[in-house]
Short mmCIF file of C-alpha atoms in Angstrom, two decimals:
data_model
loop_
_atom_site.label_atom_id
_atom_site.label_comp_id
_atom_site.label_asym_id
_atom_site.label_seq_id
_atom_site.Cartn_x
_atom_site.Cartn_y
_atom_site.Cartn_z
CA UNK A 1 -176.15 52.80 142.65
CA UNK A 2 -174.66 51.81 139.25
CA UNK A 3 -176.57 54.59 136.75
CA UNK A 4 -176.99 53.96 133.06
CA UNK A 5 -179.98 55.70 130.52
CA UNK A 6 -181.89 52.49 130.81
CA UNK A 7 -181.36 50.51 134.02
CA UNK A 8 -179.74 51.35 137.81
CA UNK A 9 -178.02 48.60 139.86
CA UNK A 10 -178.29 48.84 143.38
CA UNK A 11 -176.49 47.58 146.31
CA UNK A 12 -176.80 48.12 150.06
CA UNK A 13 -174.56 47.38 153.01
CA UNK A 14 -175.43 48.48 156.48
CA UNK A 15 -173.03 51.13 158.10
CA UNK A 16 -171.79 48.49 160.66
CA UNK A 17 -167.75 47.33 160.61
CA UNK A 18 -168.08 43.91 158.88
CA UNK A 19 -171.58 43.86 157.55
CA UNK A 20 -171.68 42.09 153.98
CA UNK A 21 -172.67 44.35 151.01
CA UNK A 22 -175.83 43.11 149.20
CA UNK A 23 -177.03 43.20 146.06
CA UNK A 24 -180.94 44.31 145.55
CA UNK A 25 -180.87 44.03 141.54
CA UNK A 26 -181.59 46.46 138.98
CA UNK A 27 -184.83 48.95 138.50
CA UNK A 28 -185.41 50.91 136.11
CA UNK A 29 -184.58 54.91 135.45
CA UNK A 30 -188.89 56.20 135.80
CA UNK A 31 -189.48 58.34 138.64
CA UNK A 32 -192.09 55.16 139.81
CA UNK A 33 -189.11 53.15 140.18
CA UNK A 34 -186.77 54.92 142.63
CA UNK A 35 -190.18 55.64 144.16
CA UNK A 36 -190.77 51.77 144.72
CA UNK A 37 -186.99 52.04 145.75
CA UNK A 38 -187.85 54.38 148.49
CA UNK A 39 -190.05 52.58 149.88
CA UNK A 40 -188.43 49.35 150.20
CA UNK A 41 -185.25 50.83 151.67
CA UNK A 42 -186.47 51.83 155.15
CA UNK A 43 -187.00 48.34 156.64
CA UNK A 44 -183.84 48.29 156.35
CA UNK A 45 -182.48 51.06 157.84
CA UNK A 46 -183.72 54.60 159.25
CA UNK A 47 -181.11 56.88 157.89
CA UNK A 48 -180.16 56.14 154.28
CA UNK A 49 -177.40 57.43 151.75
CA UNK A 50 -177.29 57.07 148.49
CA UNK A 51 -174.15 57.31 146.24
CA UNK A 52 -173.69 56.50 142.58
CA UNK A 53 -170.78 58.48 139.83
CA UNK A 54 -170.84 61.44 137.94
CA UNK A 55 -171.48 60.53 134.46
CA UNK A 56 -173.52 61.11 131.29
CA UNK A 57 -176.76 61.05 133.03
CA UNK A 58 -176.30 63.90 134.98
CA UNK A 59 -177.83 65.33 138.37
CA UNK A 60 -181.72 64.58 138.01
CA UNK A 61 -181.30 61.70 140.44
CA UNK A 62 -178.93 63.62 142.94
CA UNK A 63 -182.48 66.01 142.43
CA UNK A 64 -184.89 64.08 142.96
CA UNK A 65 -183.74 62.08 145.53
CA UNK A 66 -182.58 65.22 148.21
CA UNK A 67 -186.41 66.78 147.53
CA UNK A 68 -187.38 63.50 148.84
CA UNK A 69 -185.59 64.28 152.06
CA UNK A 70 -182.50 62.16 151.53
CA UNK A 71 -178.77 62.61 151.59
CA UNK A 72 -176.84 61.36 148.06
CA UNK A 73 -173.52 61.63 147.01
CA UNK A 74 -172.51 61.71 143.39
CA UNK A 75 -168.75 60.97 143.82
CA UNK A 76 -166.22 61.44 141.00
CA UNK A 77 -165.21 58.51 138.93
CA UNK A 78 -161.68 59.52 138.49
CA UNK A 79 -161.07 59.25 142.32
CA UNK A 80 -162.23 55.70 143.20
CA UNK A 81 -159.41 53.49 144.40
CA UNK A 82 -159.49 50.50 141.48
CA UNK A 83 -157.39 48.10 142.04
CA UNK A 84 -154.41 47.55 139.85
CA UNK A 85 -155.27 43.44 138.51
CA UNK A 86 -159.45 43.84 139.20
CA UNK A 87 -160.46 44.09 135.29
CA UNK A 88 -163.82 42.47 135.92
CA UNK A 89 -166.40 45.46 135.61
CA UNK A 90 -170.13 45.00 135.44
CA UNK A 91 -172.81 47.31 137.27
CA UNK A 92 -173.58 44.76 139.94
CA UNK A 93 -169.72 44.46 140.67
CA UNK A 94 -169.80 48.79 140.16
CA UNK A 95 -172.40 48.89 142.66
CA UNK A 96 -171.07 46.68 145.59
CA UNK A 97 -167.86 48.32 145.42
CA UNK A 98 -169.72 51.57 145.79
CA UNK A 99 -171.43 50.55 148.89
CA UNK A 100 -168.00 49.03 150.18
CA UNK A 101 -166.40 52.56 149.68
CA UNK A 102 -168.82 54.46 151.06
CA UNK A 103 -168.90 53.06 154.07
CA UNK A 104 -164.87 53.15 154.75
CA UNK A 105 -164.87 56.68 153.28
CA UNK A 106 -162.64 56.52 150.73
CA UNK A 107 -164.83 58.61 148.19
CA UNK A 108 -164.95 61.65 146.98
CA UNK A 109 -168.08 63.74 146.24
CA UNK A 110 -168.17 66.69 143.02
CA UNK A 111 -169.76 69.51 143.45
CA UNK A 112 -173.41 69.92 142.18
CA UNK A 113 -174.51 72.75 140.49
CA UNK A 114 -177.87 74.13 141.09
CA UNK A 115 -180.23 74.42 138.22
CA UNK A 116 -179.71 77.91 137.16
CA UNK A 117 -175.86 77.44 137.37
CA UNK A 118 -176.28 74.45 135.12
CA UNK A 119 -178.51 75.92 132.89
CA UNK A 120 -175.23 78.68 132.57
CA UNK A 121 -172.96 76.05 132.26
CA UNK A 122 -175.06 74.45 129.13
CA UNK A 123 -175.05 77.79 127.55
CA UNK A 124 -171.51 78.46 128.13
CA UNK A 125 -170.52 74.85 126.16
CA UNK A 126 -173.05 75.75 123.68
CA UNK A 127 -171.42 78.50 122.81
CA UNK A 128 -167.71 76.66 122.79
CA UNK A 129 -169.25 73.99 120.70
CA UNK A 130 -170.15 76.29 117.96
CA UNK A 131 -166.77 78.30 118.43
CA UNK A 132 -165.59 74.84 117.61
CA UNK A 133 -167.57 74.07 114.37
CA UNK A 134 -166.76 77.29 113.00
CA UNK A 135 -163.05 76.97 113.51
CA UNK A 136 -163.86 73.41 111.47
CA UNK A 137 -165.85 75.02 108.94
CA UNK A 138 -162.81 77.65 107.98
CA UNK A 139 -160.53 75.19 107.76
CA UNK A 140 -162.63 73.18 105.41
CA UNK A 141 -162.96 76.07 103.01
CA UNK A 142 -159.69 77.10 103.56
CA UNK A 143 -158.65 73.79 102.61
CA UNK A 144 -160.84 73.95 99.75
CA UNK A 145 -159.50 76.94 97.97
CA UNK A 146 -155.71 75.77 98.71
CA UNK A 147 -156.70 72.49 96.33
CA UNK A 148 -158.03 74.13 93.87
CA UNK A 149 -154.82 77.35 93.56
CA UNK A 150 -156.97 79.78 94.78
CA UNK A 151 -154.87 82.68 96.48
CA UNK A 152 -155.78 85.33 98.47
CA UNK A 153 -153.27 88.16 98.32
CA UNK A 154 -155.09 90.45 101.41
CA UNK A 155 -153.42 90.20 104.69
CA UNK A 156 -155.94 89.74 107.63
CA UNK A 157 -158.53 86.56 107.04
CA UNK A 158 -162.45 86.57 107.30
CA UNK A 159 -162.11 90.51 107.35
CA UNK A 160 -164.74 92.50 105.69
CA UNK A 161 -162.07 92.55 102.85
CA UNK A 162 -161.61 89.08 102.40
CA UNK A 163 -165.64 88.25 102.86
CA UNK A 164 -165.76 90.29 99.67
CA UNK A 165 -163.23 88.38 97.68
CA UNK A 166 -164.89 85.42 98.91
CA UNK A 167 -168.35 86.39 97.15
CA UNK A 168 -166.55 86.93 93.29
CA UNK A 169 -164.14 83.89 93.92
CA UNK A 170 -165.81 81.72 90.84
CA UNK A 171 -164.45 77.98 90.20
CA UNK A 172 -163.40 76.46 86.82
CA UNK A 173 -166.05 73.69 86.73
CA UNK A 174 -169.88 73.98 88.41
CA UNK A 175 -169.40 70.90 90.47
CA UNK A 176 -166.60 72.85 92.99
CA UNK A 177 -168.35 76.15 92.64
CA UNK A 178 -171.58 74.77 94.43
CA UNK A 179 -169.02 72.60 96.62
CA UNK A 180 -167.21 76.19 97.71
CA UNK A 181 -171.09 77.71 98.30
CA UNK A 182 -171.58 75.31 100.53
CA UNK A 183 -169.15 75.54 102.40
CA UNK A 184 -169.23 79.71 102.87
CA UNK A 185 -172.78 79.13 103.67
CA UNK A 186 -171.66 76.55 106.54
CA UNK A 187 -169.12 79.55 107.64
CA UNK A 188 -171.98 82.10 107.72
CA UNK A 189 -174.51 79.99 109.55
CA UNK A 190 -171.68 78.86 112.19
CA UNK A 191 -170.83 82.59 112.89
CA UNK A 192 -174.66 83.82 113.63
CA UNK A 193 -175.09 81.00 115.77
CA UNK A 194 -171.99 81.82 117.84
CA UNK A 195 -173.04 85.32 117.49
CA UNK A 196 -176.75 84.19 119.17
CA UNK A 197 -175.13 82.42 121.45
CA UNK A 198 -173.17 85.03 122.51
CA UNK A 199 -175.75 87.38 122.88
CA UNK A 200 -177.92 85.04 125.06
CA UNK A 201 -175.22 84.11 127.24
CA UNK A 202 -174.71 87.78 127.99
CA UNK A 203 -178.89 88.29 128.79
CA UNK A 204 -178.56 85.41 130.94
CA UNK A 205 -175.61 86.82 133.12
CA UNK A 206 -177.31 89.56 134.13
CA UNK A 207 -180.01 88.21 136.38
CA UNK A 208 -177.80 85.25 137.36
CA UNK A 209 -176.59 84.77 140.97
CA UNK A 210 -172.81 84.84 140.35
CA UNK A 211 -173.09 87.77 138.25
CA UNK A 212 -170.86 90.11 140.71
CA UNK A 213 -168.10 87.22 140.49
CA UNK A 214 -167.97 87.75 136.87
CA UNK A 215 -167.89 91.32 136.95
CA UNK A 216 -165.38 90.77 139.39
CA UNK A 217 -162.81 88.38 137.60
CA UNK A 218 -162.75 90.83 134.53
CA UNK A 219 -160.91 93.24 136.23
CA UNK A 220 -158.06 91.17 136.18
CA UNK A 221 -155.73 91.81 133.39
CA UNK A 222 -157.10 90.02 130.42
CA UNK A 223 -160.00 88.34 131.58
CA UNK A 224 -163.09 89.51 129.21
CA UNK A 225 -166.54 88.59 129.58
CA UNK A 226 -166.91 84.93 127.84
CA UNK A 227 -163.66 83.98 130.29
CA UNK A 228 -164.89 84.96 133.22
CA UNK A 229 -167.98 83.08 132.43
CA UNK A 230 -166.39 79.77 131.45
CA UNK A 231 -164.55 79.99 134.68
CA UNK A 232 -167.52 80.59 137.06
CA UNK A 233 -169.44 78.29 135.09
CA UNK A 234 -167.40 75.00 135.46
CA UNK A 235 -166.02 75.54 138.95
CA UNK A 236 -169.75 76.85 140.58
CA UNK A 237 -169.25 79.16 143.24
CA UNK A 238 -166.17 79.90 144.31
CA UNK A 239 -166.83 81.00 147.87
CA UNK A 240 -166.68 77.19 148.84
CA UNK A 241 -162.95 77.54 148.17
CA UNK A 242 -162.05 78.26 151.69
CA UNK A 243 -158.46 79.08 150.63
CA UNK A 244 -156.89 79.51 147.17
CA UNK A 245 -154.57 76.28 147.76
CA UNK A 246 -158.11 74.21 148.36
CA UNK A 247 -159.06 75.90 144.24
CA UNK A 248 -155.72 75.08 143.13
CA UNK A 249 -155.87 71.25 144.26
CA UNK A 250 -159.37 71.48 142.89
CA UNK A 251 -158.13 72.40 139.33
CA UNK A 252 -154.72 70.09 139.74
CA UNK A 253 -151.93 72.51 139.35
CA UNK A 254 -150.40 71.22 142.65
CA UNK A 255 -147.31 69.20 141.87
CA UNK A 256 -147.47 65.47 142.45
CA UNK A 257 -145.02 63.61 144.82
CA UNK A 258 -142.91 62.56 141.06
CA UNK A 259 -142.68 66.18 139.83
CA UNK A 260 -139.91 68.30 139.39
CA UNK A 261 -139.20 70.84 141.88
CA UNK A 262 -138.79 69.68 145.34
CA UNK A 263 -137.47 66.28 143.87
CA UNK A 264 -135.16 67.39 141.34
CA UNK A 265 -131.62 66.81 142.19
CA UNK A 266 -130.33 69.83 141.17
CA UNK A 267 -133.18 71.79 143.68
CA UNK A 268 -132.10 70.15 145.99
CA UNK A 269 -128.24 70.82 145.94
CA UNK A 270 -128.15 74.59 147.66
CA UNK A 271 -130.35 72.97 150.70
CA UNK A 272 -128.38 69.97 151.01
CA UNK A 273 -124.67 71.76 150.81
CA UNK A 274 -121.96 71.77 153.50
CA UNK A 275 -119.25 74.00 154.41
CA UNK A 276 -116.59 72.20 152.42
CA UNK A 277 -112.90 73.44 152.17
CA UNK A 278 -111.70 74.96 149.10
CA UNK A 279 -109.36 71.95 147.80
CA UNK A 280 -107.72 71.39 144.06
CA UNK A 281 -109.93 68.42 142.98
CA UNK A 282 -107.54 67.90 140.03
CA UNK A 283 -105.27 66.42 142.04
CA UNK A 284 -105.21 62.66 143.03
CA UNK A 285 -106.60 61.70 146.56
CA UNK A 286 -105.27 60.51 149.19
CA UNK A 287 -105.76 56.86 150.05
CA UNK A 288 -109.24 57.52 151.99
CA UNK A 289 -110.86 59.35 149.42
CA UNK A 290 -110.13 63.06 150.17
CA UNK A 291 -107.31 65.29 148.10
CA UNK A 292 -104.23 65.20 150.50
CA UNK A 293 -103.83 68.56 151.23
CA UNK A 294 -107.70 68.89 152.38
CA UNK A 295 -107.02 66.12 154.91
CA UNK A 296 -105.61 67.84 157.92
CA UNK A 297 -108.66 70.54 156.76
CA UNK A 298 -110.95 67.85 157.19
CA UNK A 299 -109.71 66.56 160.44
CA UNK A 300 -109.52 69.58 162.20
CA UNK A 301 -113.24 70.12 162.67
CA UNK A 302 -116.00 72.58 161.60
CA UNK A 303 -116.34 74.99 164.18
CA UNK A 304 -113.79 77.36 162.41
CA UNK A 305 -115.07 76.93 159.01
CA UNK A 306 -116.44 79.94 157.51
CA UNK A 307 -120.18 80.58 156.88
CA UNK A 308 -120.37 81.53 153.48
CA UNK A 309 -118.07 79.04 152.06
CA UNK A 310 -118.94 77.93 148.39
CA UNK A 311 -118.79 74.22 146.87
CA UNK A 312 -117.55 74.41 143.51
CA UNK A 313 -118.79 71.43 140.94
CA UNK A 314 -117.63 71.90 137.70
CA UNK A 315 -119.03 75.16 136.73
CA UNK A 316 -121.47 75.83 139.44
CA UNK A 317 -121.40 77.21 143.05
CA UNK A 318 -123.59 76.68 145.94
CA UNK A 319 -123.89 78.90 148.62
CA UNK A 320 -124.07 77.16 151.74
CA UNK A 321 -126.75 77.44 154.86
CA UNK A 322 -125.59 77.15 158.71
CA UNK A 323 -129.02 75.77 159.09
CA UNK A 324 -127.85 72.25 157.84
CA UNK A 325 -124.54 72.41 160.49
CA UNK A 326 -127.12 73.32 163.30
CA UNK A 327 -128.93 69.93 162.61
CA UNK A 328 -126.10 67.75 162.91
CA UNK A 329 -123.89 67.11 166.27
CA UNK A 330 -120.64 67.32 166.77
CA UNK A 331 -119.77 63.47 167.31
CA UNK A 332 -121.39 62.68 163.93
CA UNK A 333 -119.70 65.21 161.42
CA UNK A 334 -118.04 62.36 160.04
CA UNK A 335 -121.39 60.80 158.72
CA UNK A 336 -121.57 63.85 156.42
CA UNK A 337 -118.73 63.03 154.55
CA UNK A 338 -119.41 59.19 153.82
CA UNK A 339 -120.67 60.18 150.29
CA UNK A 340 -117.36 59.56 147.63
CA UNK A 341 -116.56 63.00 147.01
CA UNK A 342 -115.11 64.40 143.99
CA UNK A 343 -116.03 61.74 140.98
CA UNK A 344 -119.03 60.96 142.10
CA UNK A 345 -120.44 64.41 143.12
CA UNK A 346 -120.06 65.76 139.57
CA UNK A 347 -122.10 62.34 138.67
CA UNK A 348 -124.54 62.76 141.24
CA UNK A 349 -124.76 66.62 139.99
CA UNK A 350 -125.11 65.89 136.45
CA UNK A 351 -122.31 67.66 135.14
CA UNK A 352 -119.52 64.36 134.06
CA UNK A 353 -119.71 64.71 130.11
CA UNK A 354 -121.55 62.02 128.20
CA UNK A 355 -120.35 59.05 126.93
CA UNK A 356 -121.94 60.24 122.98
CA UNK A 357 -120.23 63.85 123.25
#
């Protein structure tokens, strides 16, 4: 199902491999239409899912359709494959590909707050909203008095101190004094409804269900009250985590296969090192590559070669592991040394001086 405020495309397809997808039209968002829906749907099959994205509309459908005894999905829109050159997007074409997915699996479903969490949740962005319109509001009066030269010469802002110069600042003209009013008045209202907000969130808390998991997260060391109950608000429970890495994919913060780390060249120098001889580098190789007095070094093998041995590039120094010896054989220590060595490491390494220096 394709869900807007007015209308819902639908679309079925039957759960065998190879079954078209078909399109049953659009109904309407009245509880009397996904009733009508309902019961049209099981002549078609006995065991029925129903899948549409998270959006602006919410989770009164998700509701209303599991107390009817169904299973629904409300998947996340941010994880449907799209592909790359498909720009053609209307709710019929939203809805068959929704069926299509679904039934090869490749969706992903959000997690769906009961009403009580929600209800927390609403609170919670309630309150952020009007932290937000009073950070606006001081900025606009701020802004104000800067125009107009007036100075305060107090320290700390919106103190009791500077609330009192702000009552006996008077402008030159009556226009800007009622425009400055205003605006103080738009500070004051902002701040008791934050502070209302505030205090309701807190009443709320204490008979909610995930109360303990806020008391809980405040111990840690800065965590007050309104954190904590941001945080439990937007991720739900947190006992569905079975594992902190599972939380940690859920917010994001594990690297991607293109970030730095595990594929930055420079990371992975100390893993990829090998026992090389000490050799003068300034010198000019010999005619296979390798500084002549490191050739009879290099032909002689790597059985004797110390463990500990160091590669110096430019300024740095790797130590080396015995791990990376233990993985290759004997016959093929050659292969390790096919990369041009001393130009070309400092250019693989970063470290050759720019052209613009």
């Amino acid at each position: 199902m394709d869900v807007h405020k007015d209308s819902i495309a639908v679309a079925y397809v039957a759960h065998a491999h190879g079954a078209e997808v078909t399109s049953l039209g659009t109904i309407g968002t009245r509880q009397c239409d996904i009733d009508n829906l309902l019961r049209k749907m099981p002549s078609k099959a006995k065991y029925l899912v129903f899948v549409y994205e998270a959006g602006p509309c919410g989770y009164w459908l998700y509701r209303y359709l599991t107390k009817k005894g169904h299973v629904c999905w409300v998947v996340a829109p941010s994880l449907i494959p799209k592909k790359a050159g498909d720009r053609v997007k209307t709710d019929r074409r939203d809805a068959v590909q929704l069926a299509r997915l679904m039934r090869s699996g490749d969706l992903t479903p959000v997690y769906v707050p009961t009403v009580e969490d929600e209800a927390i949740r609403d609170l919670s962005r309630a309150r952020e909203d009007a932290l937000r319109d009073l950070k606006s509001a001081k900025f606009r009066l701020k802004a104000f008095l800067l125009r107009h030269d007036i100075r305060y010469t107090g320290r700390a802002t919106w103190g009791p101190a500077h609330l009192r110069w702000l009552s006996e600042v008077v402008c030159a003209t009556p226009a800007p004094q009622i425009v400055f009013q205003e605006y103080v008045r738009a500070v004051n209202e902002h701040t008791e409804r934050l502070q209302r907000l505030e205090q309701e969130l807190q009443d709320h808390v204490k008979t909610w269900r995930l109360q303990p998991v806020v008391e809980a997260l405040q111990a840690l060391r800065g965590v007050q009250f309104t954190v904590a109950v941001t945080l439990v608000a937007e991720l739900g429970d947190l006992t569905r985590f079975e594992n902190p890495r599972q939380l940690m994919k859920y917010l994001g913060l594990i690297p991607s296969e293109y970030s730095r780390g595990s594929g930055d060249v420079r990371g992975r120098l100390p893993k990829l090192a090998t026992p090389m001889p000490v050799a003068p580098w300034s010198k000019a190789p010999g005619p296979t590559g390798i500084p002549p007095k490191s050739v009879a070094t290099y032909n002689s093998g790597w059985s004797s070669s110390p463990s500990r041995s160091k590669i110096s590039v430019g300024r740095r120094k790797y130590g080396c592991a015995n791990a990376f010896d233990a993985c290759w054989p004997a016959a093929n220590m050659s292969i390790r040394w096919s990369l041009p060595l001393p130009g070309n490491w400092r250019a693989f390494c970063g470290l050759l001086p720019n052209r613009c220096r």
